[in-house]
Amino acid sequence: DTEIWAKKLKDGNVAVLLLNRNKSDNKNITLNLGDIGISQKVKIKDVFAKKDLGPFSKSISKQIKPQAGFFMIIDAKNDPNK
């Protein structure tokens, strides 16, 4: 019922969609950054809310409503502490 889609962008960032296809239940979806080739701390931007989240170092988990998603951009190219 859950899916994770990731795409490396030309600028070095990674676009990620956490998707809950369940029709009635909220789902907690966890993205392990190592699964998409990221081993350092990163900044994450919530695309729809236009908010910066993080920094994150190993994973990010989000509670996703039924038939909804969470779209984020992972800044994998810069120091997240700046």
Short mmCIF file of N, CA, C and O in Angstrom, two decimals:
data_model
loop_
_atom_site.label_atom_id
_atom_site.label_comp_id
_atom_site.label_asym_id
_atom_site.label_seq_id
_atom_site.Cartn_x
_atom_site.Cartn_y
_atom_site.Cartn_z
N ASP A 1 0.80 -1.20 0.00
CA ASP A 1 0.00 0.00 0.00
C ASP A 1 0.84 1.28 0.00
O ASP A 1 0.30 2.35 -0.11
N THR A 2 2.15 1.14 0.22
CA THR A 2 3.01 2.32 0.24
C THR A 2 4.08 2.20 -0.85
O THR A 2 4.50 1.11 -1.21
N GLU A 3 4.50 3.35 -1.34
CA GLU A 3 5.54 3.40 -2.36
C GLU A 3 6.47 4.56 -2.07
O GLU A 3 6.06 5.57 -1.49
N ILE A 4 7.73 4.40 -2.48
CA ILE A 4 8.70 5.47 -2.41
C ILE A 4 9.31 5.62 -3.80
O ILE A 4 9.83 4.65 -4.35
N TRP A 5 9.21 6.80 -4.35
CA TRP A 5 9.78 7.12 -5.66
C TRP A 5 10.89 8.14 -5.46
O TRP A 5 10.71 9.11 -4.73
N ALA A 6 12.03 7.93 -6.12
CA ALA A 6 13.15 8.86 -6.00
C ALA A 6 13.78 9.08 -7.37
O ALA A 6 13.88 8.15 -8.17
N LYS A 7 14.23 10.31 -7.61
CA LYS A 7 14.87 10.66 -8.88
C LYS A 7 15.97 11.67 -8.61
O LYS A 7 15.73 12.71 -8.00
N LYS A 8 17.19 11.34 -9.04
CA LYS A 8 18.30 12.29 -8.92
C LYS A 8 18.10 13.38 -9.98
O LYS A 8 17.85 13.10 -11.14
N LEU A 9 18.23 14.64 -9.54
CA LEU A 9 18.05 15.77 -10.43
C LEU A 9 19.39 16.25 -10.97
O LEU A 9 20.45 15.95 -10.41
N LYS A 10 19.35 17.02 -12.04
CA LYS A 10 20.58 17.50 -12.67
C LYS A 10 21.45 18.32 -11.74
O LYS A 10 22.67 18.32 -11.86
N ASP A 11 20.84 19.03 -10.79
CA ASP A 11 21.61 19.89 -9.89
C ASP A 11 22.21 19.13 -8.70
O ASP A 11 22.83 19.72 -7.83
N GLY A 12 22.02 17.80 -8.65
CA GLY A 12 22.57 17.00 -7.57
C GLY A 12 21.60 16.70 -6.45
O GLY A 12 21.85 15.84 -5.61
N ASN A 13 20.47 17.41 -6.42
CA ASN A 13 19.44 17.12 -5.43
C ASN A 13 18.69 15.85 -5.82
O ASN A 13 18.83 15.35 -6.93
N VAL A 14 17.87 15.36 -4.89
CA VAL A 14 17.06 14.17 -5.15
C VAL A 14 15.61 14.51 -4.84
O VAL A 14 15.29 14.99 -3.74
N ALA A 15 14.72 14.27 -5.80
CA ALA A 15 13.28 14.44 -5.59
C ALA A 15 12.73 13.11 -5.11
O ALA A 15 13.05 12.06 -5.67
N VAL A 16 11.90 13.16 -4.05
CA VAL A 16 11.36 11.93 -3.47
C VAL A 16 9.87 12.11 -3.20
O VAL A 16 9.44 13.17 -2.71
N LEU A 17 9.10 11.09 -3.52
CA LEU A 17 7.67 11.06 -3.22
C LEU A 17 7.39 9.85 -2.34
O LEU A 17 7.71 8.72 -2.72
N LEU A 18 6.81 10.09 -1.15
CA LEU A 18 6.32 9.02 -0.29
C LEU A 18 4.82 8.93 -0.57
O LEU A 18 4.11 9.93 -0.44
N LEU A 19 4.34 7.76 -0.93
CA LEU A 19 2.96 7.62 -1.41
C LEU A 19 2.22 6.55 -0.63
O LEU A 19 2.70 5.42 -0.48
N ASN A 20 1.04 6.90 -0.11
CA ASN A 20 0.16 5.96 0.58
C ASN A 20 -1.04 5.69 -0.32
O ASN A 20 -1.89 6.55 -0.50
N ARG A 21 -1.12 4.50 -0.86
CA ARG A 21 -2.23 4.14 -1.75
C ARG A 21 -3.40 3.51 -1.01
O ARG A 21 -4.42 3.19 -1.61
N ASN A 22 -3.26 3.30 0.30
CA ASN A 22 -4.33 2.71 1.09
C ASN A 22 -5.55 3.64 1.08
O ASN A 22 -5.40 4.86 1.18
N LYS A 23 -6.74 3.06 0.99
CA LYS A 23 -7.95 3.87 0.86
C LYS A 23 -8.50 4.36 2.20
O LYS A 23 -9.33 5.26 2.22
N SER A 24 -8.06 3.75 3.33
CA SER A 24 -8.68 4.14 4.59
C SER A 24 -7.73 4.39 5.75
O SER A 24 -8.12 5.03 6.72
N ASP A 25 -6.49 3.91 5.68
CA ASP A 25 -5.59 4.01 6.83
C ASP A 25 -4.42 4.94 6.58
O ASP A 25 -3.84 4.93 5.49
N ASN A 26 -4.07 5.72 7.61
CA ASN A 26 -2.81 6.46 7.59
C ASN A 26 -1.67 5.45 7.61
O ASN A 26 -1.79 4.40 8.23
N LYS A 27 -0.58 5.78 6.98
CA LYS A 27 0.60 4.90 6.97
C LYS A 27 1.83 5.71 7.33
O LYS A 27 2.01 6.83 6.85
N ASN A 28 2.69 5.13 8.17
CA ASN A 28 3.98 5.72 8.46
C ASN A 28 4.96 5.18 7.42
O ASN A 28 5.14 3.96 7.32
N ILE A 29 5.57 6.06 6.66
CA ILE A 29 6.50 5.66 5.61
C ILE A 29 7.88 6.20 5.96
O ILE A 29 8.03 7.38 6.25
N THR A 30 8.87 5.32 5.94
CA THR A 30 10.24 5.69 6.26
C THR A 30 11.13 5.53 5.04
O THR A 30 11.13 4.47 4.40
N LEU A 31 11.86 6.58 4.73
CA LEU A 31 12.88 6.54 3.69
C LEU A 31 14.24 6.44 4.37
O LEU A 31 14.62 7.34 5.11
N ASN A 32 14.95 5.35 4.13
CA ASN A 32 16.32 5.22 4.60
C ASN A 32 17.21 5.87 3.54
O ASN A 32 17.22 5.43 2.39
N LEU A 33 17.92 6.91 3.93
CA LEU A 33 18.71 7.68 2.97
C LEU A 33 19.76 6.81 2.28
O LEU A 33 20.06 7.02 1.10
N GLY A 34 20.30 5.83 2.96
CA GLY A 34 21.27 4.92 2.35
C GLY A 34 20.70 4.16 1.17
O GLY A 34 21.43 3.80 0.24
N ASP A 35 19.39 3.91 1.18
CA ASP A 35 18.74 3.19 0.08
C ASP A 35 18.77 3.97 -1.23
O ASP A 35 18.60 3.40 -2.30
N ILE A 36 18.96 5.29 -1.13
CA ILE A 36 19.04 6.11 -2.35
C ILE A 36 20.45 6.69 -2.52
O ILE A 36 20.64 7.66 -3.23
N GLY A 37 21.42 6.06 -1.83
CA GLY A 37 22.82 6.42 -2.05
C GLY A 37 23.31 7.64 -1.29
O GLY A 37 24.32 8.22 -1.66
N ILE A 38 22.61 8.03 -0.23
CA ILE A 38 23.02 9.21 0.54
C ILE A 38 23.55 8.76 1.89
O ILE A 38 22.86 8.06 2.63
N SER A 39 24.78 9.18 2.20
CA SER A 39 25.40 8.76 3.46
C SER A 39 25.71 9.92 4.40
O SER A 39 26.09 9.71 5.54
N GLN A 40 25.53 11.16 3.94
CA GLN A 40 25.83 12.32 4.78
C GLN A 40 24.54 12.97 5.27
O GLN A 40 23.46 12.63 4.81
N LYS A 41 24.67 13.93 6.21
CA LYS A 41 23.52 14.71 6.63
C LYS A 41 23.01 15.52 5.46
O LYS A 41 23.79 15.99 4.64
N VAL A 42 21.69 15.69 5.41
CA VAL A 42 21.08 16.43 4.30
C VAL A 42 19.99 17.37 4.82
O VAL A 42 19.42 17.15 5.89
N LYS A 43 19.72 18.40 4.04
CA LYS A 43 18.54 19.24 4.25
C LYS A 43 17.43 18.69 3.38
O LYS A 43 17.67 18.20 2.28
N ILE A 44 16.21 18.78 3.89
CA ILE A 44 15.06 18.32 3.13
C ILE A 44 14.05 19.46 3.05
O ILE A 44 13.79 20.14 4.05
N LYS A 45 13.49 19.66 1.86
CA LYS A 45 12.47 20.69 1.66
C LYS A 45 11.14 20.03 1.35
O LYS A 45 11.05 19.20 0.44
N ASP A 46 10.11 20.39 2.12
CA ASP A 46 8.74 19.97 1.83
C ASP A 46 8.27 20.84 0.67
O ASP A 46 8.11 22.06 0.81
N VAL A 47 8.04 20.23 -0.48
CA VAL A 47 7.74 20.98 -1.69
C VAL A 47 6.39 21.70 -1.58
O VAL A 47 6.30 22.88 -1.91
N PHE A 48 5.36 21.03 -1.09
CA PHE A 48 4.04 21.65 -1.05
C PHE A 48 3.92 22.72 0.02
O PHE A 48 3.31 23.76 -0.19
N ALA A 49 4.52 22.49 1.20
CA ALA A 49 4.45 23.47 2.28
C ALA A 49 5.51 24.56 2.13
O ALA A 49 5.47 25.56 2.84
N LYS A 50 6.46 24.34 1.22
CA LYS A 50 7.57 25.29 0.99
C LYS A 50 8.32 25.57 2.29
O LYS A 50 8.64 26.71 2.61
N LYS A 51 8.61 24.46 3.04
CA LYS A 51 9.32 24.57 4.31
C LYS A 51 10.58 23.71 4.28
O LYS A 51 10.57 22.62 3.71
N ASP A 52 11.64 24.22 4.90
CA ASP A 52 12.85 23.43 5.07
C ASP A 52 12.70 22.57 6.31
O ASP A 52 12.24 23.04 7.36
N LEU A 53 13.09 21.30 6.20
CA LEU A 53 13.06 20.35 7.31
C LEU A 53 14.47 19.83 7.53
O LEU A 53 15.26 19.77 6.60
N GLY A 54 14.77 19.42 8.73
CA GLY A 54 16.07 18.77 8.93
C GLY A 54 17.04 19.63 9.68
O GLY A 54 16.65 20.64 10.26
N PRO A 55 18.28 19.22 9.72
CA PRO A 55 18.90 18.20 8.87
C PRO A 55 18.57 16.77 9.32
O PRO A 55 18.21 16.54 10.46
N PHE A 56 18.71 15.85 8.38
CA PHE A 56 18.49 14.43 8.62
C PHE A 56 19.77 13.69 8.27
O PHE A 56 20.48 14.06 7.34
N SER A 57 20.03 12.60 9.00
CA SER A 57 21.28 11.89 8.73
C SER A 57 21.10 10.45 8.27
O SER A 57 21.90 9.96 7.50
N LYS A 58 20.08 9.75 8.70
CA LYS A 58 19.94 8.34 8.30
C LYS A 58 18.61 8.05 7.62
O LYS A 58 18.56 7.25 6.70
N SER A 59 17.55 8.69 8.09
CA SER A 59 16.23 8.40 7.53
C SER A 59 15.28 9.55 7.82
O SER A 59 15.57 10.42 8.64
N ILE A 60 14.15 9.51 7.13
CA ILE A 60 13.05 10.43 7.41
C ILE A 60 11.77 9.61 7.38
O ILE A 60 11.58 8.77 6.49
N SER A 61 10.91 9.84 8.36
CA SER A 61 9.63 9.15 8.45
C SER A 61 8.51 10.18 8.45
O SER A 61 8.62 11.22 9.11
N LYS A 62 7.45 9.88 7.74
CA LYS A 62 6.29 10.77 7.71
C LYS A 62 5.02 9.93 7.81
O LYS A 62 4.93 8.84 7.24
N GLN A 63 4.04 10.45 8.54
CA GLN A 63 2.72 9.86 8.61
C GLN A 63 1.93 10.41 7.43
O GLN A 63 1.73 11.63 7.31
N ILE A 64 1.48 9.52 6.54
CA ILE A 64 0.81 9.94 5.31
C ILE A 64 -0.66 9.52 5.36
O ILE A 64 -0.97 8.35 5.64
N LYS A 65 -1.54 10.46 5.07
CA LYS A 65 -2.97 10.18 5.06
C LYS A 65 -3.33 9.23 3.92
O LYS A 65 -2.57 9.09 2.96
N PRO A 66 -4.51 8.59 4.00
CA PRO A 66 -4.94 7.67 2.93
C PRO A 66 -4.98 8.37 1.56
O PRO A 66 -5.40 9.52 1.46
N GLN A 67 -4.51 7.65 0.56
CA GLN A 67 -4.49 8.12 -0.82
C GLN A 67 -3.86 9.50 -0.95
O GLN A 67 -4.36 10.37 -1.67
N ALA A 68 -2.74 9.68 -0.26
CA ALA A 68 -2.03 10.97 -0.29
C ALA A 68 -0.53 10.71 -0.38
O ALA A 68 -0.09 9.57 -0.36
N GLY A 69 0.21 11.79 -0.49
CA GLY A 69 1.66 11.66 -0.59
C GLY A 69 2.38 12.82 0.06
O GLY A 69 1.76 13.82 0.47
N PHE A 70 3.68 12.67 0.16
CA PHE A 70 4.56 13.72 0.67
C PHE A 70 5.70 13.87 -0.32
O PHE A 70 6.44 12.91 -0.58
N PHE A 71 5.83 15.06 -0.91
CA PHE A 71 6.83 15.32 -1.93
C PHE A 71 7.92 16.19 -1.35
O PHE A 71 7.64 17.24 -0.75
N MET A 72 9.17 15.74 -1.48
CA MET A 72 10.29 16.47 -0.90
C MET A 72 11.46 16.52 -1.86
O MET A 72 11.59 15.69 -2.76
N ILE A 73 12.30 17.52 -1.65
CA ILE A 73 13.57 17.63 -2.35
C ILE A 73 14.67 17.48 -1.30
O ILE A 73 14.67 18.19 -0.29
N ILE A 74 15.58 16.55 -1.54
CA ILE A 74 16.70 16.32 -0.64
C ILE A 74 17.92 17.02 -1.22
O ILE A 74 18.33 16.74 -2.35
N ASP A 75 18.48 17.94 -0.43
CA ASP A 75 19.69 18.66 -0.85
C ASP A 75 20.89 17.82 -0.44
O ASP A 75 21.37 17.90 0.68
N ALA A 76 21.34 16.98 -1.36
CA ALA A 76 22.41 16.02 -1.07
C ALA A 76 23.78 16.57 -1.46
O ALA A 76 24.77 15.87 -1.34
N LYS A 77 23.84 17.83 -1.86
CA LYS A 77 25.11 18.35 -2.37
C LYS A 77 25.75 19.41 -1.48
O LYS A 77 26.88 19.78 -1.69
N ASN A 78 25.03 19.90 -0.47
CA ASN A 78 25.55 20.98 0.37
C ASN A 78 25.61 20.57 1.84
O ASN A 78 24.92 19.66 2.28
N ASP A 79 26.38 21.31 2.62
CA ASP A 79 26.47 21.12 4.06
C ASP A 79 25.17 21.59 4.70
O ASP A 79 24.80 22.76 4.58
N PRO A 80 24.41 20.71 5.39
CA PRO A 80 23.11 21.08 5.96
C PRO A 80 23.21 22.03 7.13
O PRO A 80 22.21 22.58 7.57
N ASN A 81 24.40 22.26 7.66
CA ASN A 81 24.54 23.13 8.82
C ASN A 81 24.74 24.59 8.43
O ASN A 81 24.88 25.44 9.30
N LYS A 82 24.72 24.90 7.15
CA LYS A 82 24.88 26.28 6.68
C LYS A 82 23.54 26.97 6.63
O LYS A 82 22.53 26.40 6.42
#
